Amino acid sequence: MDEEYDVIVLGTGLKECILSGLLSVDRLKVLHMDRNDYYGGAAASLNLNQLWQKFKGGEKPPAFLGSSKEYNVDMVPKFMMANGALVRVLIHTDVTKYLLFKAVDGSYVYKQGKVYKVPANDVEALKSPLMGLFEKRRARKFFIFVQNYEEEDAKTHEGMDLRTVTTKEVFDKFGLDANTIDFIGHSLALHRDDRFLSEPALDSVKRVKLYAESMARFQGGSPYIYPLYGLGELPQGFARLSAVYGGTYMLAKPECKVEFDEMGQVRGVTSEGETAKAKKVVCDPSYLPNKVKKVGKVVRAICFMSHPIPNTGDSDSVQIILPQKQLGRRSDMYVFCCSHSHNVAPKGKYIAFVSAEVETENPEAELEPGLALLGHVDEKIIDMYDMYEPVNDSSLDNCFISKVQVI
């Protein structure tokens, strides 16, 4: 370990493993360390015994849930856009040879206590019960505009410069009502709150376009894909990529203290009395707590069920977005469900997650609207995470700290 490296990476979360893999491909000498003895960091996938050990101490999981080893429960569950940036990175780096993916069955939005399939294009807009007849026609025109929009072709801009026109102004141009704006902004563009309405429209239009392109890529019931055996497979895939290109991995390394010189710049990392030298460190916030600030908290219910979520067409995997306005909140709530179809649970068992940013003094009660959609729950675990972002200037100390957003 007493060697010099180009970069030391601390933590094996997804962001850290992606960077480790890409830096190794770029022929940099990389040392990757983690205090844990498993990959994934705070975003690991755990079996049932590991999950019960983490949240319930000495208790054993109930026998009716089935074999522990058949479970892979994500601590930070996320579906991936089928045509998104992460998928393009996976393909570009050939990490896909280490992973298998399967399309997610359904994408739904919550409105007035019910769930509806999210329309992604002009054809689906005409069929959607989310809108009345005249609103469907207006929404169809908006979707056609998005599908035809090309940033470099002014003929597709309909006289609007989306770099300066706000998203609200674009919606107003098409005469869309508040409910339609709500599901487009939150279920297609995947904004978490309503700040996007006063921001330039280009980002939102690109997001809606990506949603439609991702729907078309696999011709499934949603724009999302998800790896077999859970998200914990992703960090391991990039770790293999790094190792192939000469990256060095050390798990179960205690302390991992980042060392600085008299100028405040990184000079290395010490663990078990040995110091590895490097002029750059990449890490998650837990390794440099004095260089990050807390920006919020997430509450999440992990629910085990013996049935799919009602009113989703018996989907084995599904996402439901509950927009903030529907709940009287400042930010959205998310329901994520997966099952045996992605090899994360035994056949006949389903894992549902209900997640939200904490906005009150009673976080668990905030999840009630999402929990009410699930039907009977066999077992439930409540977890909370803090969200952090860096406050340091990486150009001064050469510490590159990832943001932790766990929703």
Short mmCIF file of C-alpha atoms in Angstrom, two decimals:
data_model
loop_
_atom_site.label_atom_id
_atom_site.label_comp_id
_atom_site.label_asym_id
_atom_site.label_seq_id
_atom_site.Cartn_x
_atom_site.Cartn_y
_atom_site.Cartn_z
CA MET A 1 0.00 0.00 0.00
CA ASP A 2 2.98 2.35 0.57
CA GLU A 3 3.02 3.38 -3.08
CA GLU A 4 2.15 6.44 -5.13
CA TYR A 5 -1.01 6.54 -7.22
CA ASP A 6 -2.56 9.05 -9.61
CA VAL A 7 -5.92 8.88 -7.83
CA ILE A 8 -7.23 7.23 -4.66
CA VAL A 9 -10.96 6.48 -4.60
CA LEU A 10 -12.68 5.96 -1.24
CA GLY A 11 -16.02 4.17 -1.05
CA THR A 12 -17.55 1.74 -3.52
CA GLY A 13 -20.83 3.50 -4.22
CA LEU A 14 -22.01 3.66 -7.82
CA LYS A 15 -20.52 7.11 -8.57
CA GLU A 16 -17.17 6.16 -7.06
CA CYS A 17 -17.02 2.86 -8.97
CA ILE A 18 -17.94 4.52 -12.27
CA LEU A 19 -15.14 7.06 -11.81
CA SER A 20 -12.68 4.38 -10.75
CA GLY A 21 -13.48 2.37 -13.88
CA LEU A 22 -13.25 5.34 -16.25
CA LEU A 23 -10.01 6.63 -14.70
CA SER A 24 -8.44 3.16 -15.00
CA VAL A 25 -9.52 2.91 -18.64
CA ASP A 26 -7.73 6.26 -19.10
CA ARG A 27 -4.56 4.45 -17.90
CA LEU A 28 -4.32 6.30 -14.59
CA LYS A 29 -2.94 4.37 -11.62
CA VAL A 30 -5.95 3.98 -9.30
CA LEU A 31 -6.21 2.65 -5.75
CA HIS A 32 -9.81 1.99 -4.64
CA MET A 33 -10.49 1.46 -0.93
CA ASP A 34 -13.58 0.89 1.21
CA ARG A 35 -14.02 0.47 4.95
CA ASN A 36 -16.78 -2.09 4.22
CA ASP A 37 -16.13 -5.67 3.12
CA TYR A 38 -18.72 -5.42 0.31
CA TYR A 39 -19.32 -3.28 -2.77
CA GLY A 40 -21.95 -0.58 -3.04
CA GLY A 41 -21.39 1.52 0.08
CA ALA A 42 -24.63 3.10 1.28
CA ALA A 43 -26.24 1.94 -1.97
CA ALA A 44 -25.48 -1.77 -1.59
CA SER A 45 -27.93 -4.61 -2.25
CA LEU A 46 -28.46 -6.81 0.82
CA ASN A 47 -29.87 -10.29 1.30
CA LEU A 48 -32.59 -10.83 3.87
CA ASN A 49 -30.24 -11.81 6.71
CA GLN A 50 -28.04 -8.76 6.10
CA LEU A 51 -31.10 -6.51 5.98
CA TRP A 52 -32.49 -7.82 9.29
CA GLN A 53 -29.05 -7.55 10.88
CA LYS A 54 -28.78 -3.92 9.76
CA PHE A 55 -32.23 -2.82 10.89
CA LYS A 56 -33.39 -5.31 13.51
CA GLY A 57 -30.25 -6.38 15.31
CA GLY A 58 -30.36 -9.98 16.47
CA GLU A 59 -33.79 -10.82 15.06
CA LYS A 60 -34.12 -13.39 12.30
CA PRO A 61 -36.30 -12.68 9.25
CA PRO A 62 -39.69 -14.43 9.27
CA ALA A 63 -39.59 -17.87 7.67
CA PHE A 64 -42.60 -17.14 5.42
CA LEU A 65 -40.53 -14.61 3.45
CA GLY A 66 -38.47 -17.47 2.05
CA SER A 67 -34.75 -18.00 1.55
CA SER A 68 -32.47 -15.09 2.48
CA LYS A 69 -30.12 -15.69 -0.45
CA GLU A 70 -32.93 -15.19 -2.97
CA TYR A 71 -33.26 -11.55 -1.92
CA ASN A 72 -31.22 -8.61 -3.21
CA VAL A 73 -32.72 -5.54 -1.55
CA ASP A 74 -31.38 -2.20 -2.77
CA MET A 75 -30.67 0.36 -0.07
CA VAL A 76 -31.06 3.13 -2.66
CA PRO A 77 -33.48 1.73 -5.27
CA LYS A 78 -33.47 3.39 -8.69
CA PHE A 79 -34.66 2.43 -12.13
CA MET A 80 -32.55 3.54 -15.11
CA MET A 81 -33.72 5.35 -18.25
CA ALA A 82 -33.27 2.89 -21.12
CA ASN A 83 -31.71 5.58 -23.32
CA GLY A 84 -30.11 7.61 -20.53
CA ALA A 85 -26.53 8.70 -19.89
CA LEU A 86 -25.73 5.84 -17.49
CA VAL A 87 -26.82 3.21 -20.03
CA ARG A 88 -24.66 4.91 -22.68
CA VAL A 89 -21.68 4.77 -20.28
CA LEU A 90 -22.34 1.07 -19.63
CA ILE A 91 -22.38 0.35 -23.36
CA HIS A 92 -19.36 2.56 -24.13
CA THR A 93 -17.22 0.89 -21.44
CA ASP A 94 -18.51 -2.62 -22.25
CA VAL A 95 -19.55 -3.10 -18.60
CA THR A 96 -22.76 -4.58 -20.02
CA LYS A 97 -20.88 -7.87 -20.47
CA TYR A 98 -20.90 -8.21 -16.67
CA LEU A 99 -24.61 -7.41 -16.25
CA LEU A 100 -28.05 -8.46 -17.43
CA PHE A 101 -30.95 -6.01 -17.63
CA LYS A 102 -34.69 -6.38 -17.95
CA ALA A 103 -37.32 -3.79 -18.84
CA VAL A 104 -39.57 -2.47 -16.07
CA ASP A 105 -43.24 -3.29 -16.62
CA GLY A 106 -45.03 -0.07 -15.74
CA SER A 107 -44.77 3.69 -15.18
CA TYR A 108 -47.66 5.32 -13.31
CA VAL A 109 -48.66 8.65 -11.83
CA TYR A 110 -50.90 9.41 -8.85
CA LYS A 111 -53.87 11.73 -9.24
CA GLN A 112 -56.65 12.33 -6.72
CA GLY A 113 -56.12 9.04 -4.91
CA LYS A 114 -55.79 6.82 -8.00
CA VAL A 115 -52.93 5.67 -10.21
CA TYR A 116 -52.83 6.08 -13.99
CA LYS A 117 -50.43 4.89 -16.69
CA VAL A 118 -48.17 7.74 -17.80
CA PRO A 119 -48.72 8.70 -21.48
CA ALA A 120 -45.37 9.24 -23.19
CA ASN A 121 -46.28 10.38 -26.71
CA ASP A 122 -49.07 11.83 -28.88
CA VAL A 123 -50.75 8.45 -29.46
CA GLU A 124 -50.88 7.55 -25.75
CA ALA A 125 -52.04 11.07 -24.89
CA LEU A 126 -55.20 10.54 -26.94
CA LYS A 127 -56.01 7.37 -24.98
CA SER A 128 -55.16 8.61 -21.49
CA PRO A 129 -57.94 8.95 -18.88
CA LEU A 130 -55.80 11.60 -17.18
CA MET A 131 -57.20 14.25 -19.52
CA GLY A 132 -60.47 15.34 -21.07
CA LEU A 133 -61.05 15.36 -24.83
CA PHE A 134 -59.90 18.92 -25.56
CA GLU A 135 -56.94 18.68 -23.21
CA LYS A 136 -55.85 15.47 -24.98
CA ARG A 137 -55.66 17.36 -28.26
CA ARG A 138 -53.58 20.12 -26.71
CA ALA A 139 -51.28 17.57 -25.04
CA ARG A 140 -50.93 15.72 -28.34
CA LYS A 141 -49.67 18.91 -30.01
CA PHE A 142 -47.16 19.41 -27.21
CA PHE A 143 -45.86 15.84 -27.53
CA ILE A 144 -45.50 16.20 -31.30
CA PHE A 145 -43.50 19.40 -30.74
CA VAL A 146 -41.20 17.57 -28.27
CA GLN A 147 -40.77 14.56 -30.58
CA ASN A 148 -39.83 16.81 -33.51
CA TYR A 149 -37.65 19.22 -31.54
CA GLU A 150 -33.99 19.36 -32.58
CA GLU A 151 -31.78 21.84 -30.77
CA GLU A 152 -29.77 22.68 -33.91
CA ASP A 153 -32.77 23.00 -36.25
CA ALA A 154 -34.61 26.32 -35.76
CA LYS A 155 -37.49 25.07 -37.93
CA THR A 156 -38.50 22.73 -35.09
CA HIS A 157 -38.52 25.47 -32.41
CA GLU A 158 -41.92 27.02 -33.22
CA GLY A 159 -40.46 30.48 -32.74
CA MET A 160 -39.23 29.81 -29.18
CA ASP A 161 -35.67 29.92 -27.87
CA LEU A 162 -35.85 27.25 -25.18
CA ARG A 163 -32.63 28.51 -23.62
CA THR A 164 -34.44 31.66 -22.48
CA VAL A 165 -38.18 30.85 -22.58
CA THR A 166 -39.38 29.33 -19.29
CA THR A 167 -41.03 25.94 -19.10
CA LYS A 168 -44.25 27.58 -17.93
CA GLU A 169 -44.27 29.79 -21.03
CA VAL A 170 -43.95 26.74 -23.27
CA PHE A 171 -46.84 25.01 -21.51
CA ASP A 172 -48.89 28.20 -21.80
CA LYS A 173 -48.23 28.32 -25.54
CA PHE A 174 -49.90 24.92 -25.91
CA GLY A 175 -52.70 25.85 -23.50
CA LEU A 176 -52.04 22.95 -21.11
CA ASP A 177 -53.92 22.95 -17.80
CA ALA A 178 -52.43 22.55 -14.33
CA ASN A 179 -53.08 18.80 -14.07
CA THR A 180 -51.39 18.08 -17.41
CA ILE A 181 -48.44 20.27 -16.49
CA ASP A 182 -48.20 18.37 -13.22
CA PHE A 183 -47.88 14.88 -14.72
CA ILE A 184 -45.62 16.01 -17.60
CA GLY A 185 -43.25 17.87 -15.29
CA HIS A 186 -43.07 15.20 -12.60
CA SER A 187 -43.77 11.87 -14.36
CA LEU A 188 -42.10 12.48 -17.73
CA ALA A 189 -39.47 15.14 -17.08
CA LEU A 190 -38.97 13.60 -13.59
CA HIS A 191 -38.55 16.91 -11.76
CA ARG A 192 -38.86 16.49 -7.99
CA ASP A 193 -40.49 19.86 -7.33
CA ASP A 194 -41.98 22.80 -9.25
CA ARG A 195 -38.88 24.96 -9.61
CA PHE A 196 -38.55 23.81 -13.23
CA LEU A 197 -41.55 25.96 -14.24
CA SER A 198 -39.55 29.18 -13.87
CA GLU A 199 -36.36 27.76 -15.40
CA PRO A 200 -35.38 27.67 -19.12
CA ALA A 201 -37.47 25.07 -20.94
CA LEU A 202 -34.65 23.33 -22.81
CA ASP A 203 -33.84 20.94 -19.96
CA SER A 204 -37.48 19.90 -19.46
CA VAL A 205 -38.08 19.37 -23.19
CA LYS A 206 -34.94 17.21 -23.40
CA ARG A 207 -36.13 15.19 -20.40
CA VAL A 208 -39.56 14.52 -21.92
CA LYS A 209 -37.89 13.60 -25.22
CA LEU A 210 -35.57 11.18 -23.38
CA TYR A 211 -38.58 9.57 -21.70
CA ALA A 212 -40.23 8.93 -25.08
CA GLU A 213 -37.00 7.66 -26.66
CA SER A 214 -36.43 5.32 -23.72
CA MET A 215 -40.01 3.99 -24.07
CA ALA A 216 -39.33 3.22 -27.73
CA ARG A 217 -35.97 1.54 -27.15
CA PHE A 218 -37.29 -1.73 -25.72
CA GLN A 219 -40.97 -1.40 -26.60
CA GLY A 220 -41.88 -2.18 -22.98
CA GLY A 221 -44.47 -0.78 -20.62
CA SER A 222 -42.13 1.86 -19.22
CA PRO A 223 -38.96 3.79 -20.18
CA TYR A 224 -37.01 2.12 -17.38
CA ILE A 225 -34.66 -0.85 -17.14
CA TYR A 226 -33.23 -2.48 -14.04
CA PRO A 227 -30.37 -4.98 -13.58
CA LEU A 228 -31.07 -8.56 -12.65
CA TYR A 229 -30.02 -9.16 -9.01
CA GLY A 230 -30.37 -5.46 -8.14
CA LEU A 231 -28.39 -2.24 -8.39
CA GLY A 232 -25.57 -3.68 -6.31
CA GLU A 233 -24.40 -5.36 -9.53
CA LEU A 234 -23.55 -1.98 -11.11
CA PRO A 235 -20.69 -0.94 -8.77
CA GLN A 236 -19.24 -4.44 -9.06
CA GLY A 237 -19.36 -4.22 -12.87
CA PHE A 238 -17.35 -1.00 -12.89
CA ALA A 239 -14.99 -2.43 -10.25
CA ARG A 240 -14.27 -5.34 -12.62
CA LEU A 241 -13.63 -2.82 -15.40
CA SER A 242 -11.15 -0.96 -13.20
CA ALA A 243 -9.39 -4.19 -12.24
CA VAL A 244 -9.05 -5.24 -15.89
CA TYR A 245 -7.21 -1.98 -16.57
CA GLY A 246 -4.90 -2.28 -13.56
CA GLY A 247 -6.91 -0.69 -10.75
CA THR A 248 -6.09 -1.95 -7.24
CA TYR A 249 -8.96 -2.76 -4.84
CA MET A 250 -8.79 -3.01 -1.07
CA LEU A 251 -11.99 -3.75 0.87
CA ALA A 252 -12.42 -3.88 4.66
CA LYS A 253 -9.81 -1.16 5.19
CA PRO A 254 -10.54 0.59 8.50
CA GLU A 255 -10.28 4.34 9.10
CA CYS A 256 -9.01 5.43 5.63
CA LYS A 257 -7.84 8.83 6.90
CA VAL A 258 -7.25 11.42 4.19
CA GLU A 259 -3.92 13.20 4.74
CA PHE A 260 -3.19 16.81 3.76
CA ASP A 261 0.03 18.82 3.38
CA GLU A 262 0.71 22.24 4.91
CA MET A 263 -1.01 23.93 1.94
CA GLY A 264 -4.23 22.00 2.59
CA GLN A 265 -3.85 19.79 -0.48
CA VAL A 266 -4.31 16.03 -0.47
CA ARG A 267 -1.14 14.01 -0.15
CA GLY A 268 -2.53 10.53 0.48
CA VAL A 269 -4.66 8.16 2.57
CA THR A 270 -3.59 6.30 5.71
CA SER A 271 -5.04 2.97 6.87
CA GLU A 272 -3.63 0.43 9.32
CA GLY A 273 -0.40 2.40 9.68
CA GLU A 274 0.37 2.55 5.97
CA THR A 275 0.00 5.59 3.73
CA ALA A 276 -0.79 5.45 0.03
CA LYS A 277 0.27 8.68 -1.70
CA ALA A 278 -1.78 10.51 -4.32
CA LYS A 279 -2.41 14.08 -5.43
CA LYS A 280 -6.15 13.52 -5.97
CA VAL A 281 -8.83 11.80 -3.89
CA VAL A 282 -12.37 10.89 -4.99
CA CYS A 283 -14.74 9.88 -2.20
CA ASP A 284 -18.25 9.82 -0.82
CA PRO A 285 -19.17 12.34 1.92
CA SER A 286 -18.63 9.90 4.79
CA TYR A 287 -14.85 9.98 4.27
CA LEU A 288 -14.56 13.78 4.56
CA PRO A 289 -17.42 14.85 6.87
CA ASN A 290 -15.81 18.24 7.57
CA LYS A 291 -15.99 19.17 3.88
CA VAL A 292 -19.71 18.53 3.32
CA LYS A 293 -23.00 19.94 4.54
CA LYS A 294 -26.30 18.26 5.24
CA VAL A 295 -28.96 19.40 2.77
CA GLY A 296 -31.90 17.23 3.76
CA LYS A 297 -33.17 13.85 4.89
CA VAL A 298 -35.00 11.02 3.14
CA VAL A 299 -37.45 8.61 4.75
CA ARG A 300 -38.03 5.26 3.10
CA ALA A 301 -40.30 2.31 3.81
CA ILE A 302 -39.06 -1.09 2.61
CA CYS A 303 -42.13 -3.29 2.26
CA PHE A 304 -42.36 -7.04 1.64
CA MET A 305 -45.57 -8.25 -0.02
CA SER A 306 -47.03 -11.41 -1.50
CA HIS A 307 -48.81 -9.63 -4.36
CA PRO A 308 -48.16 -6.92 -6.97
CA ILE A 309 -49.28 -3.35 -6.30
CA PRO A 310 -53.03 -3.09 -6.98
CA ASN A 311 -54.26 -1.18 -10.04
CA THR A 312 -50.99 -1.56 -11.96
CA GLY A 313 -52.05 -4.40 -14.25
CA ASP A 314 -50.37 -7.04 -12.04
CA SER A 315 -46.98 -5.56 -12.94
CA ASP A 316 -43.98 -7.41 -11.51
CA SER A 317 -41.99 -4.16 -11.56
CA VAL A 318 -43.36 -0.63 -11.53
CA GLN A 319 -42.72 2.98 -10.58
CA ILE A 320 -45.45 5.30 -9.31
CA ILE A 321 -44.77 9.00 -8.91
CA LEU A 322 -46.92 11.00 -6.50
CA PRO A 323 -46.50 14.68 -7.53
CA GLN A 324 -46.12 17.19 -4.73
CA LYS A 325 -49.33 19.10 -5.53
CA GLN A 326 -51.42 15.96 -5.22
CA LEU A 327 -50.18 15.55 -1.64
CA GLY A 328 -49.84 19.16 -0.55
CA ARG A 329 -46.07 18.71 -0.23
CA ARG A 330 -42.99 20.65 -1.38
CA SER A 331 -41.47 17.64 -3.16
CA ASP A 332 -42.60 14.40 -4.81
CA MET A 333 -43.04 10.94 -3.33
CA TYR A 334 -41.93 7.77 -5.13
CA VAL A 335 -43.14 4.18 -5.07
CA PHE A 336 -40.77 1.59 -6.55
CA CYS A 337 -41.63 -2.10 -6.80
CA CYS A 338 -39.65 -5.08 -8.06
CA SER A 339 -39.87 -8.84 -7.63
CA HIS A 340 -38.74 -12.28 -8.77
CA SER A 341 -38.82 -11.07 -12.40
CA HIS A 342 -35.57 -9.18 -11.70
CA ASN A 343 -34.18 -11.90 -9.41
CA VAL A 344 -34.38 -9.75 -6.27
CA ALA A 345 -36.97 -11.87 -4.40
CA PRO A 346 -38.35 -15.44 -4.43
CA LYS A 347 -41.21 -16.20 -6.80
CA GLY A 348 -44.47 -14.82 -5.44
CA LYS A 349 -42.76 -12.15 -3.32
CA TYR A 350 -42.58 -8.42 -4.05
CA ILE A 351 -40.42 -5.64 -2.59
CA ALA A 352 -41.93 -2.15 -2.63
CA PHE A 353 -40.18 1.04 -1.53
CA VAL A 354 -41.96 4.27 -0.65
CA SER A 355 -39.57 7.23 -0.48
CA ALA A 356 -39.85 10.95 0.19
CA GLU A 357 -37.81 13.89 1.39
CA VAL A 358 -38.58 14.60 5.04
CA GLU A 359 -40.67 17.76 5.45
CA THR A 360 -42.23 17.38 8.91
CA GLU A 361 -41.44 16.22 12.44
CA ASN A 362 -43.20 12.89 11.74
CA PRO A 363 -41.37 11.38 8.75
CA GLU A 364 -43.06 7.96 8.81
CA ALA A 365 -46.52 9.55 8.65
CA GLU A 366 -45.46 11.42 5.50
CA LEU A 367 -45.29 8.08 3.65
CA GLU A 368 -48.95 7.20 4.25
CA PRO A 369 -50.25 8.21 0.75
CA GLY A 370 -47.70 5.91 -0.90
CA LEU A 371 -48.19 3.08 1.57
CA ALA A 372 -51.96 3.24 1.01
CA LEU A 373 -51.40 2.21 -2.63
CA LEU A 374 -49.65 -1.04 -1.76
CA GLY A 375 -52.45 -3.15 -0.30
CA HIS A 376 -51.51 -5.68 2.41
CA VAL A 377 -47.87 -5.50 3.54
CA ASP A 378 -46.33 -8.61 5.15
CA GLU A 379 -43.31 -6.88 6.70
CA LYS A 380 -42.16 -3.24 6.77
CA ILE A 381 -38.86 -1.59 7.62
CA ILE A 382 -38.49 2.19 7.99
CA ASP A 383 -35.15 3.78 7.21
CA MET A 384 -33.86 7.35 7.03
CA TYR A 385 -30.83 8.82 5.30
CA ASP A 386 -29.20 12.23 5.40
CA MET A 387 -28.41 13.94 2.10
CA TYR A 388 -25.07 15.74 1.74
CA GLU A 389 -23.28 17.87 -0.78
CA PRO A 390 -19.67 19.11 -0.79
CA VAL A 391 -18.72 22.61 0.38
CA ASN A 392 -15.00 22.44 -0.44
CA ASP A 393 -13.25 23.93 -3.47
CA SER A 394 -11.78 20.89 -5.24
CA SER A 395 -9.41 23.12 -7.24
CA LEU A 396 -7.69 24.04 -3.94
CA ASP A 397 -7.59 20.74 -2.03
CA ASN A 398 -7.92 18.18 -4.88
CA CYS A 399 -10.73 16.38 -3.03
CA PHE A 400 -13.62 15.41 -5.29
CA ILE A 401 -16.61 14.51 -3.13
CA SER A 402 -19.81 13.03 -4.57
CA LYS A 403 -23.24 14.29 -3.64
CA VAL A 404 -25.42 11.84 -1.75
CA GLN A 405 -29.02 12.04 -2.92
CA VAL A 406 -30.77 8.90 -1.88
CA ILE A 407 -34.19 9.22 -3.44
#
